[in-house]
């Protein structure tokens, strides 16, 4: 079917047309009252854009966006009405106070599980509301403060009506562009991985806590700005700006509009602020409408209105990325990783119990043992996903015991997971994530990711959806992702599980090639036909302890190993 408006069939085209329509409505048609609704919609759009960054991109359910909004409102309200300070002074301060609060609260709570984070941020909102009501000398108490000046700078005040609407929407445009620019770059990609798979993000060198903190503080800046503009619009500030409906509105706007999308925040705000106007008969019960819209969106359109629009538009053509090899480094030799007396207990279970082993550059070490013998836990300890109770880990002569996963990843440790999983999105994007902390641009990261995919024979999978791949291919992509880190140590947790014999032979050749490049490789595997020819040494664990280690043939013939493990192995 020929498209009548080919230039509209891109997201940018749709945005431009929608923006122009909104502009024409505001400039030519809207009544003073309608302009006011539109202005308030702009204020909420700004708050929701910030919320998209912390909730939509970073996946942290912050319930503090309403509080940041309210604090921004009170800073402008108090300084403007009590002290007569002008917009150029009050506006930056309305951003600064929420920012400082976000840093103070975010630092301790952002490493918590997400539901604790949500509770902690809800606590902020409650405390701030209580303060506002109970400090009447400062805040005007329950009545609030009237007589807040309008937006004015250099002696010129922005009058109400069209000029004020234009000023607020100019702020939305500027904030929206900034957020869009941040979201599409390396930072936005890192945040999305933190949202989709925080463990993988950490093992790919991303500091999950710091990224979440940054997203939270940016959301606070947007919230504060929106609150300040709200008060300039209303000319009064009262505890209403801190109450829960503000937060509910922002959350609804983000979800109905489309999680993580700047356009979703704008679309959602314009729509939800107009819903009560269109459904006048509901009067004060607009929260019911919001609740219904929220439920409807979650059930029918989980990616919101922008998600629906994106599905109607043709998908962007995949641009082929020319793979680019990274500069070969000097091949190391000798021992790269030493583990000495490493221990970890979970409650009464000694999962890893005084394990000592070392990995050599250019060599493949096999790690075998019955289920539950501590193989995965050992990899978790060495890659920083678990903290050891005792023992030492030494990497290239440097003690790294107890380091966080992202720091170990940056020091040269890469791993795959026993259950290979990839975030939704293209395979190329998934592997590109492994380069975000080291390549200067997305283009360079993609080119290096292409090279890593090529090395495992998976370049053709680049445009496919990683989450939808069969398990065997997911494992292969996960291996590419680990290789893209150019690791000194590569830890593979059952990489051959579920592969056919041909695929296993192919994987063995690729692992051998990686080791030949100077990487110290550890492979966990149950299939001895696959493992024994591949490895230079074998370590056998049983009950968290090293049962035997040495040359493959010697370990395979060890009576203790046969009794504990190989005797009942299928091969
Ligand atoms: P393997 O990979 O060799 O099959 P694991 O390292 O997964 O073994 O597990 C070793 C032991 O530690 C098992 O008894 C397992 O139940 C226990 N374990 C592993 N991870 C945890 C955890 N996060 N919490 C509690 N117990 C655990
Ligand atoms: Mg395991």
Coordinates of C-alpha atoms and ligand atoms in Angstrom, one line a residue:
X1 CA 0.0 0.0 0.0
X2 CA 1.5 3.4 -1.0
X3 CA 1.9 5.7 1.9
X4 CA 0.2 9.0 1.5
X5 CA 2.5 10.9 3.9
X6 CA 5.9 9.1 3.7
X7 CA 7.7 11.8 5.7
X8 CA 5.2 11.3 8.6
X9 CA 5.9 7.6 8.9
X10 CA 8.9 8.1 11.2
X11 CA 8.8 8.9 14.9
X12 CA 10.4 12.3 14.3
X13 CA 7.8 13.1 11.7
X14 CA 4.9 12.1 13.9
X15 CA 6.4 14.2 16.7
X16 CA 6.8 17.2 14.4
X17 CA 3.2 17.0 13.2
X18 CA 1.8 16.5 16.7
X19 CA 3.9 19.4 18.0
X20 CA 2.7 21.7 15.2
X21 CA -0.9 20.8 15.8
X22 CA -0.5 21.6 19.5
X23 CA 1.2 24.9 18.7
X24 CA -1.6 25.9 16.3
X25 CA -4.2 25.0 18.9
X26 CA -2.5 27.0 21.6
X27 CA -1.7 30.0 19.3
X28 CA -5.0 30.4 17.4
X29 CA -7.8 28.6 19.1
X30 CA -7.4 27.9 22.9
X31 CA -9.4 30.0 25.3
X32 CA -7.7 31.5 28.4
X33 CA -9.0 28.5 30.4
X34 CA -7.8 26.0 27.9
X35 CA -4.4 27.7 27.8
X36 CA -4.2 27.3 31.6
X37 CA -4.9 23.6 31.3
X38 CA -2.3 23.3 28.6
X39 CA 0.2 25.2 30.8
X40 CA -0.4 22.9 33.7
X41 CA 0.0 19.9 31.3
X42 CA 3.4 21.3 30.4
X43 CA 4.3 21.5 34.0
X44 CA 3.4 17.9 34.5
X45 CA 5.1 16.9 31.3
X46 CA 8.4 18.3 32.7
X47 CA 8.0 16.4 36.0
X48 CA 7.1 13.2 34.0
X49 CA 10.2 13.6 31.7
X50 CA 12.4 13.5 34.8
X51 CA 10.4 10.5 36.1
X52 CA 11.0 8.7 32.8
X53 CA 14.7 8.8 33.5
X54 CA 14.6 7.2 36.9
X55 CA 11.7 4.9 36.5
X56 CA 11.4 4.4 32.7
X57 CA 15.1 4.1 31.9
X58 CA 16.8 3.1 35.1
X59 CA 13.8 1.0 36.3
X60 CA 13.9 2.3 39.9
X61 CA 10.4 2.9 41.2
X62 CA 10.9 6.3 42.8
X63 CA 7.9 7.6 44.7
X64 CA 9.7 10.9 45.4
X65 CA 9.0 12.7 42.2
X66 CA 5.9 14.3 43.8
X67 CA 8.1 15.4 46.7
X68 CA 10.7 16.9 44.4
X69 CA 7.9 18.7 42.6
X70 CA 6.6 20.0 45.9
X71 CA 10.0 21.1 47.2
X72 CA 10.7 23.0 44.0
X73 CA 7.2 24.6 44.4
X74 CA 7.8 25.6 48.1
X75 CA 11.3 27.0 47.4
X76 CA 9.9 29.3 44.7
X77 CA 6.8 30.0 46.7
X78 CA 8.6 30.9 50.0
X79 CA 11.5 32.9 48.4
X80 CA 9.2 34.6 45.9
X81 CA 6.3 35.6 48.2
X82 CA 8.0 36.1 51.5
X83 CA 11.3 37.5 50.4
X84 CA 10.4 38.9 46.9
X85 CA 13.3 37.1 45.3
X86 CA 13.1 37.1 41.5
X87 CA 12.9 34.1 39.1
X88 CA 16.6 34.0 38.2
X89 CA 17.4 33.3 41.9
X90 CA 14.4 31.2 42.9
X91 CA 14.4 28.9 39.9
X92 CA 18.0 27.5 40.3
X93 CA 17.4 27.1 44.0
X94 CA 14.2 25.2 43.2
X95 CA 16.3 22.7 41.3
X96 CA 19.2 22.7 43.8
X97 CA 17.2 21.7 46.9
X98 CA 15.6 18.6 45.4
X99 CA 19.0 17.7 43.9
X100 CA 20.7 17.8 47.2
X101 CA 18.0 15.8 48.9
X102 CA 18.2 13.2 46.1
X103 CA 21.9 12.8 46.7
X104 CA 21.5 12.5 50.5
X105 CA 18.7 10.0 50.3
X106 CA 19.9 8.2 47.2
X107 CA 23.4 7.4 48.4
X108 CA 22.3 5.0 51.2
X109 CA 19.1 3.5 49.6
X110 CA 19.9 3.0 45.9
X111 CA 21.8 -0.2 46.4
X112 CA 18.7 -1.6 48.2
X113 CA 16.2 -3.9 46.5
X114 CA 13.8 -2.0 44.4
X115 CA 10.8 -2.3 46.8
X116 CA 12.8 -0.9 49.7
X117 CA 13.8 1.9 47.4
X118 CA 10.2 2.6 46.6
X119 CA 9.3 2.7 50.3
X120 CA 12.2 4.9 51.2
X121 CA 11.2 7.4 48.5
X122 CA 7.6 7.3 49.7
X123 CA 9.0 8.2 53.1
X124 CA 10.6 11.3 51.8
X125 CA 7.3 12.5 50.4
X126 CA 5.6 12.0 53.7
X127 CA 8.2 13.8 55.8
X128 CA 8.3 16.8 53.5
X129 CA 4.5 17.0 53.5
X130 CA 4.5 17.0 57.4
X131 CA 7.2 19.7 57.5
X132 CA 5.2 21.9 55.1
X133 CA 2.0 21.6 57.2
X134 CA 3.7 21.9 60.5
X135 CA 6.1 24.9 59.9
X136 CA 3.4 27.6 59.3
X137 CA 5.8 30.4 60.0
X138 CA 7.8 29.4 57.0
X139 CA 5.4 27.7 54.7
X140 CA 2.0 29.2 55.6
X141 CA 0.9 25.8 57.0
X142 CA -2.2 24.3 55.7
X143 CA -3.2 27.5 53.9
X144 CA 0.0 27.9 52.1
X145 CA 1.3 31.2 50.7
X146 CA -0.3 33.5 48.2
X147 CA 1.2 36.3 46.2
X148 CA 4.0 34.4 44.4
X149 CA 5.3 36.5 41.6
X150 CA 5.2 35.4 38.0
X151 CA 8.2 34.5 35.9
X152 CA 10.3 37.6 35.4
X153 CA 13.8 38.3 34.4
X154 CA 15.7 41.5 33.7
X155 CA 12.7 43.6 34.6
X156 CA 10.3 41.9 32.2
X157 CA 7.5 39.8 33.5
X158 CA 5.9 37.0 31.5
X159 CA 2.2 37.7 31.4
X160 CA -0.4 35.0 31.9
X161 CA -2.1 33.4 29.0
X162 CA -0.2 32.6 25.8
X163 CA 3.2 34.0 26.9
X164 CA 3.2 32.0 30.1
X165 CA 2.1 28.8 28.2
X166 CA 4.9 29.5 25.7
X167 CA 7.4 29.9 28.5
X168 CA 6.4 26.7 30.2
X169 CA 6.4 24.7 27.0
X170 CA 9.7 26.2 26.0
X171 CA 11.0 24.7 29.2
X172 CA 9.4 21.4 28.3
X173 CA 11.0 21.5 24.9
X174 CA 14.4 22.2 26.3
X175 CA 14.1 19.6 29.1
X176 CA 12.7 17.1 26.6
X177 CA 15.5 17.5 24.2
X178 CA 18.1 17.2 26.9
X179 CA 16.5 14.1 28.3
X180 CA 16.2 12.6 24.8
X181 CA 19.8 13.3 24.1
X182 CA 20.8 11.7 27.4
X183 CA 18.6 8.7 26.8
X184 CA 19.9 7.9 23.4
X185 CA 23.6 8.0 24.3
X186 CA 25.8 5.6 26.3
X187 CA 24.3 6.8 29.6
X188 CA 20.8 5.9 28.5
X189 CA 21.8 2.5 27.3
X190 CA 23.7 1.8 30.5
X191 CA 20.5 2.8 32.5
X192 CA 18.3 0.5 30.4
X193 CA 20.6 -2.4 31.1
X194 CA 20.6 -1.6 34.8
X195 CA 16.8 -1.7 34.6
X196 CA 16.6 -5.0 32.6
X197 CA 19.4 -7.0 34.1
X198 CA 21.4 -5.3 37.0
X199 CA 23.6 -8.4 37.6
X200 CA 24.7 -8.5 34.0
X201 CA 25.2 -4.7 34.0
X202 CA 27.5 -5.1 37.0
X203 CA 29.5 -7.8 35.3
X204 CA 29.9 -5.7 32.2
X205 CA 31.7 -3.0 34.2
X206 CA 28.7 -0.7 34.9
X207 CA 28.4 0.8 38.4
X208 CA 24.8 0.1 39.0
X209 CA 24.5 2.1 42.2
X210 CA 26.1 5.2 40.8
X211 CA 24.0 5.0 37.6
X212 CA 20.8 4.8 39.6
X213 CA 21.9 7.7 41.8
X214 CA 22.6 9.8 38.8
X215 CA 19.2 9.0 37.3
X216 CA 17.5 9.8 40.6
X217 CA 19.3 13.2 40.9
X218 CA 18.4 14.1 37.3
X219 CA 14.8 13.2 38.0
X220 CA 14.9 15.5 41.1
X221 CA 16.1 18.4 38.9
X222 CA 13.2 18.0 36.6
X223 CA 10.8 17.6 39.5
X224 CA 12.0 20.8 41.1
X225 CA 11.8 22.7 37.8
X226 CA 8.2 21.5 37.3
X227 CA 7.2 22.5 40.8
X228 CA 8.7 26.0 40.4
X229 CA 6.8 26.6 37.2
X230 CA 3.6 25.2 38.7
X231 CA 3.8 27.8 41.4
X232 CA 4.5 30.6 38.9
X233 CA 1.4 29.5 37.1
X234 CA -0.9 29.2 40.2
X235 CA 0.7 32.2 42.0
X236 CA 0.0 30.3 45.3
X237 CA 1.7 27.4 47.0
X238 CA -0.1 25.1 49.4
X239 CA 0.5 21.5 50.7
X240 CA -1.5 20.2 47.7
X241 CA 1.7 20.3 45.7
X242 CA 3.2 17.7 48.0
X243 CA 0.2 15.4 48.3
X244 CA 0.0 12.0 46.8
X245 CA -2.2 12.8 43.8
X246 CA 0.8 14.7 42.2
X247 CA 2.9 11.5 42.4
X248 CA 0.0 9.4 41.1
X249 CA -0.5 11.8 38.2
X250 CA 3.2 11.7 37.2
X251 CA 3.3 7.9 37.5
X252 CA 0.1 7.6 35.4
X253 CA 1.4 10.0 32.8
X254 CA 4.6 8.0 32.4
X255 CA 2.9 4.7 32.1
X256 CA 0.0 5.7 29.9
X257 CA 2.3 7.8 27.7
X258 CA 4.9 5.1 27.4
X259 CA 7.6 4.1 29.8
X260 CA 11.0 5.5 29.2
X261 CA 10.0 7.8 26.3
X262 CA 10.2 11.6 26.4
X263 CA 7.4 11.8 23.9
X264 CA 5.4 9.5 26.2
X265 CA 5.7 12.0 29.0
X266 CA 4.5 14.8 26.9
X267 CA 1.7 12.8 25.2
X268 CA 0.6 11.4 28.6
X269 CA 0.6 14.8 30.3
X270 CA -1.5 16.5 27.5
X271 CA -3.9 13.6 27.5
X272 CA -4.3 13.1 31.2
X273 CA -4.6 16.8 32.1
X274 CA -7.4 17.0 29.5
X275 CA -9.3 13.9 30.6
X276 CA -11.0 15.6 33.5
X277 CA -12.0 18.5 31.2
X278 CA -13.6 16.0 28.7
X279 CA -15.2 14.0 31.5
X280 CA -16.6 16.9 33.4
X281 CA -19.4 14.8 35.0
X282 CA -16.8 13.0 37.0
X283 CA -16.0 16.3 38.9
X284 CA -13.6 15.6 41.8
X285 CA -13.2 11.9 41.1
X286 CA -10.6 12.4 38.3
X287 CA -8.3 10.0 40.3
X288 CA -10.7 7.3 39.4
X289 CA -10.2 8.2 35.7
X290 CA -6.5 8.1 36.2
X291 CA -6.6 4.7 37.9
X292 CA -8.8 3.3 35.1
X293 CA -6.4 4.8 32.5
X294 CA -3.5 3.3 34.3
X295 CA -5.0 -0.2 34.5
X296 CA -6.1 0.0 30.9
X297 CA -2.6 0.9 29.8
X298 CA -0.9 -1.8 31.9
X299 CA -3.3 -4.5 30.5
X300 CA -3.8 -3.4 26.9
X301 CA -0.7 -1.3 26.1
X302 CA 2.2 -2.1 28.4
X303 CA 4.5 0.3 26.4
X304 CA 1.9 3.0 26.5
X305 CA 0.6 5.2 23.8
X306 CA 4.1 5.7 22.3
X307 CA 4.5 2.0 22.3
X308 CA 1.3 1.6 20.3
X309 CA 2.4 4.4 17.8
X310 CA 5.8 2.8 17.4
X311 CA 4.1 -0.5 16.5
X312 CA 2.0 1.3 13.8
X313 CA 5.1 2.9 12.3
X314 CA 7.5 0.8 10.1
X315 CA 10.4 -0.3 12.2
X316 CA 13.7 1.5 11.6
X317 CA 15.8 -0.3 9.1
X318 CA 18.8 -2.0 10.7
X319 CA 21.9 -0.2 9.7
X320 CA 24.7 -2.7 9.2
X321 CA 27.7 -2.0 11.4
X322 CA 31.1 -2.8 10.0
X323 CA 32.8 -4.9 12.7
X324 CA 36.1 -3.5 13.9
X325 CA 38.7 -5.4 15.8
X326 CA 40.2 -3.9 18.9
X327 CA 43.9 -3.3 19.0
X328 CA 45.7 -6.5 20.0
X329 CA 47.4 -6.1 23.3
X330 CA 50.6 -7.8 24.5
X331 CA 49.8 -11.5 25.3
X332 CA 50.3 -12.1 29.0
X333 CA 51.9 -15.2 30.2
X334 CA 51.8 -17.2 33.5
X335 CA 49.4 -17.0 36.3
X336 CA 46.7 -14.4 35.9
X337 CA 44.3 -15.3 38.7
X338 CA 45.0 -16.9 42.0
X339 CA 42.3 -18.0 44.4
X340 CA 43.5 -18.9 47.9
X341 CA 41.4 -20.6 50.6
X342 CA 38.2 -19.0 49.2
X343 CA 35.1 -19.6 51.3
X344 CA 31.4 -18.7 51.2
X345 CA 28.6 -20.1 53.3
X346 CA 24.9 -19.5 52.9
X347 CA 23.3 -20.1 56.3
X348 CA 24.6 -23.5 57.2
X349 CA 25.6 -24.5 53.7
X350 CA 29.3 -24.2 53.0
X351 CA 28.9 -23.6 49.3
X352 CA 32.6 -22.9 48.7
X353 CA 34.9 -24.2 51.4
X354 CA 38.6 -23.2 51.3
X355 CA 39.1 -23.5 47.5
X356 CA 42.6 -22.8 46.2
X357 CA 43.3 -22.8 42.4
X358 CA 45.0 -20.6 39.8
X359 CA 44.2 -19.8 36.2
X360 CA 47.0 -19.3 33.6
X361 CA 47.0 -17.1 30.6
X362 CA 46.5 -19.0 27.4
X363 CA 45.2 -22.0 29.2
X364 CA 41.7 -23.5 29.6
X365 CA 40.9 -24.9 33.1
X366 CA 37.9 -27.2 33.5
X367 CA 35.8 -27.0 36.6
X368 CA 33.7 -30.1 37.4
X369 CA 31.7 -31.5 40.2
X370 CA 28.2 -32.7 41.2
X371 CA 25.3 -30.3 41.2
X372 CA 25.5 -28.1 44.3
X373 CA 29.3 -28.6 44.7
X374 CA 29.9 -24.9 44.5
X375 CA 31.0 -24.3 40.9
X376 CA 28.6 -21.4 40.2
X377 CA 29.2 -19.9 43.7
X378 CA 33.0 -19.9 43.0
X379 CA 32.4 -18.0 39.7
X380 CA 30.1 -15.6 41.6
X381 CA 32.8 -15.0 44.2
X382 CA 35.5 -14.4 41.6
X383 CA 33.3 -12.1 39.5
X384 CA 32.1 -10.1 42.5
X385 CA 28.4 -11.1 42.6
X386 CA 29.0 -12.6 46.0
X387 CA 31.4 -11.5 48.7
X388 CA 33.7 -14.2 50.1
X389 CA 33.6 -14.9 53.8
X390 CA 37.3 -15.8 53.8
X391 CA 40.3 -16.3 51.5
X392 CA 41.9 -14.2 48.9
X393 CA 41.5 -13.4 45.2
X394 CA 44.6 -12.1 43.4
X395 CA 44.4 -10.8 39.8
X396 CA 47.6 -10.0 37.9
X397 CA 49.4 -9.8 41.2
X398 CA 46.9 -7.4 42.8
X399 CA 44.7 -8.4 45.6
X400 CA 41.1 -7.9 44.5
X401 CA 39.2 -9.8 47.3
X402 CA 35.8 -8.4 48.0
X403 CA 35.8 -5.9 45.1
X404 CA 32.4 -5.1 43.6
X405 CA 31.5 -6.8 40.3
X406 CA 31.8 -3.7 38.1
X407 CA 35.3 -3.0 39.4
X408 CA 36.4 -6.6 38.9
X409 CA 34.9 -6.4 35.4
X410 CA 36.9 -3.3 34.6
X411 CA 40.0 -5.0 36.0
X412 CA 39.6 -7.8 33.4
X413 CA 37.2 -10.4 34.6
X414 CA 34.4 -11.5 32.3
X415 CA 31.8 -14.2 32.8
X416 CA 28.7 -15.9 31.4
X417 CA 25.7 -17.2 33.4
X418 CA 24.5 -20.7 33.8
X419 CA 21.1 -19.5 32.6
X420 CA 21.9 -17.4 29.7
X421 CA 19.5 -14.5 29.4
X422 CA 19.6 -11.4 27.2
X423 CA 17.6 -8.2 27.6
X424 CA 14.8 -7.3 25.2
X425 CA 16.3 -5.5 22.2
X426 CA 18.6 -6.4 19.4
X427 CA 21.5 -8.8 19.9
X428 CA 23.9 -6.0 18.7
X429 CA 22.6 -3.7 21.4
X430 CA 23.1 -6.5 24.0
X431 CA 26.7 -7.0 23.1
X432 CA 27.3 -3.2 22.6
X433 CA 26.4 -2.9 26.3
X434 CA 29.7 -4.7 27.1
X435 CA 31.6 -1.8 25.6
X436 CA 29.7 1.2 27.1
X437 CA 32.3 1.8 29.9
X438 CA 35.3 1.9 27.6
X439 CA 34.4 3.0 24.1
X440 CA 34.0 6.8 23.5
X441 CA 31.0 6.5 21.3
X442 CA 28.1 4.2 20.5
X443 CA 29.4 3.7 17.0
X444 CA 32.8 2.5 18.3
X445 CA 31.1 0.3 20.9
X446 CA 28.8 -1.2 18.1
X447 CA 31.8 -1.9 15.8
X448 CA 33.6 -3.7 18.6
X449 CA 30.5 -5.6 19.5
X450 CA 30.3 -6.6 15.8
X451 CA 33.8 -8.0 16.0
X452 CA 33.0 -10.0 19.2
X453 CA 29.9 -11.4 17.4
X454 CA 32.0 -12.3 14.4
X455 CA 34.4 -14.2 16.6
X456 CA 31.7 -16.5 17.8
X457 CA 30.1 -16.8 14.4
X458 CA 27.0 -14.8 15.4
X459 CA 27.4 -11.6 13.4
X460 CA 24.3 -12.5 11.4
X461 CA 22.2 -12.5 14.6
X462 CA 22.9 -8.8 15.2
X463 CA 19.5 -7.4 14.3
X464 CA 17.5 -10.2 16.0
X465 CA 15.7 -9.8 19.3
X466 CA 18.1 -11.3 21.9
X467 CA 15.4 -12.3 24.4
X468 CA 13.5 -14.3 21.7
X469 CA 16.5 -16.4 20.6
X470 CA 16.7 -20.1 21.4
X471 CA 18.8 -21.0 24.4
X472 CA 21.8 -22.3 22.4
X473 CA 22.0 -19.0 20.4
X474 CA 21.5 -16.9 23.6
X475 CA 24.6 -18.7 25.1
X476 CA 26.6 -17.9 22.0
X477 CA 25.6 -14.2 22.1
X478 CA 26.4 -14.1 25.8
X479 CA 29.9 -15.5 25.0
X480 CA 30.3 -12.7 22.5
X481 CA 29.3 -10.2 25.1
X482 CA 31.9 -11.5 27.5
X483 CA 34.5 -11.5 24.8
X484 CA 33.7 -7.9 23.9
X485 CA 35.1 -7.0 27.3
X486 CA 38.6 -8.1 26.1
X487 CA 38.9 -10.0 29.4
X488 CA 42.1 -11.3 31.0
X489 CA 40.0 -13.9 32.7
X490 CA 36.9 -15.5 31.2
X491 CA 34.6 -17.6 33.4
X492 CA 32.1 -19.8 31.5
X493 CA 29.3 -21.4 33.5
X494 CA 28.1 -24.5 31.6
X495 CA 28.4 -22.9 28.1
X496 CA 27.7 -26.1 26.3
X497 CA 24.5 -27.0 28.1
X498 CA 21.8 -27.9 25.6
X499 CA 24.0 -27.8 22.5
X500 CA 24.2 -30.5 19.8
X501 CA 27.4 -32.4 19.3
X502 CA 28.3 -30.2 16.2
X503 CA 27.6 -27.1 18.2
X504 CA 29.7 -28.3 21.0
X505 CA 32.6 -29.0 18.7
X506 CA 32.3 -25.5 17.2
X507 CA 32.1 -24.0 20.7
X508 CA 35.2 -25.9 21.8
X509 CA 37.2 -24.6 18.8
X510 CA 36.1 -21.1 19.6
X511 CA 37.0 -21.3 23.3
X512 CA 40.4 -22.8 22.3
X513 CA 41.0 -19.8 20.0
X514 CA 40.1 -17.4 22.7
X515 CA 42.6 -19.0 25.1
X516 CA 45.2 -19.0 22.3
X517 CA 44.9 -15.2 22.3
X518 CA 46.2 -15.1 25.9
X519 CA 43.0 -15.3 28.0
X520 CA 42.9 -17.4 31.1
X521 CA 39.7 -19.4 30.7
X522 CA 37.6 -21.4 33.2
X523 CA 34.9 -23.7 31.9
X524 CA 32.3 -25.4 34.0
X525 CA 30.9 -28.5 32.2
X526 CA 29.4 -31.9 32.8
X527 CA 30.1 -33.4 29.4
X528 CA 33.5 -35.0 29.7
X529 CA 33.8 -35.8 26.0
X530 CA 33.5 -32.0 25.4
X531 CA 35.6 -30.9 28.3
X532 CA 38.6 -33.2 28.6
X533 CA 40.1 -32.7 25.1
X534 CA 39.6 -28.9 25.5
X535 CA 41.2 -28.2 28.8
X536 CA 44.8 -28.2 30.1
X537 CA 43.8 -28.8 33.7
X538 CA 40.8 -30.0 35.6
X539 CA 39.6 -29.0 39.1
X540 CA 36.9 -31.2 40.7
X541 CA 34.8 -29.7 43.5
X542 CA 32.7 -31.7 45.9
X543 CA 30.8 -30.1 48.7
X544 CA 32.6 -26.8 48.2
X545 CA 36.0 -28.4 48.5
X546 CA 38.6 -29.3 45.9
X547 CA 38.5 -33.0 45.6
X548 CA 41.3 -33.3 43.0
X549 CA 43.1 -31.2 40.5
X550 CA 45.6 -31.8 37.7
X551 CA 45.9 -33.0 34.2
X552 CA 42.6 -34.1 32.6
X553 CA 43.4 -37.8 32.3
X554 CA 44.7 -38.0 35.9
X555 CA 41.7 -36.3 37.4
X556 CA 39.3 -38.4 35.3
X557 CA 41.0 -41.5 36.5
X558 CA 41.1 -40.4 40.2
X559 CA 39.0 -43.0 42.2
X560 CA 37.7 -40.2 44.5
X561 CA 36.4 -38.2 41.5
X562 CA 34.9 -41.3 40.0
X563 CA 33.2 -42.2 43.3
X564 CA 31.9 -38.7 43.9
X565 CA 31.0 -37.5 40.5
X566 CA 31.9 -39.4 37.3
X567 CA 30.6 -42.7 38.5
X568 CA 27.0 -41.6 38.0
X569 CA 27.7 -39.1 35.2
X570 CA 25.8 -40.0 32.0
X571 CA 28.8 -40.3 29.7
Ligands
LIG1 P1 26.9 -25.8 41.4 O1 27.0 -24.6 40.5 O2 28.1 -26.6 41.6 O3 25.7 -26.7 41.0 P2 26.2 -23.8 43.4 O4 27.4 -23.0 43.5 O5 25.1 -23.3 42.6 O6 26.5 -25.3 42.9 O7 25.6 -24.1 44.8 C1 26.4 -24.6 45.9 C2 25.6 -24.7 47.1 O8 25.3 -23.4 47.6 C3 24.2 -25.4 46.9 O9 24.0 -26.1 48.1 C4 23.3 -24.3 46.8 O10 22.0 -24.6 47.2 C5 23.9 -23.2 47.7 N1 23.6 -21.9 47.2 C6 24.1 -21.3 46.1 N2 23.7 -20.0 46.0 C7 22.9 -19.8 47.1 C8 22.2 -18.6 47.6 N3 22.2 -17.4 46.9 N4 21.6 -18.7 48.7 C9 21.5 -19.9 49.4 N5 22.2 -21.0 49.0 C10 22.9 -21.0 47.9
LIG2 MG1 26.0 -24.1 38.8

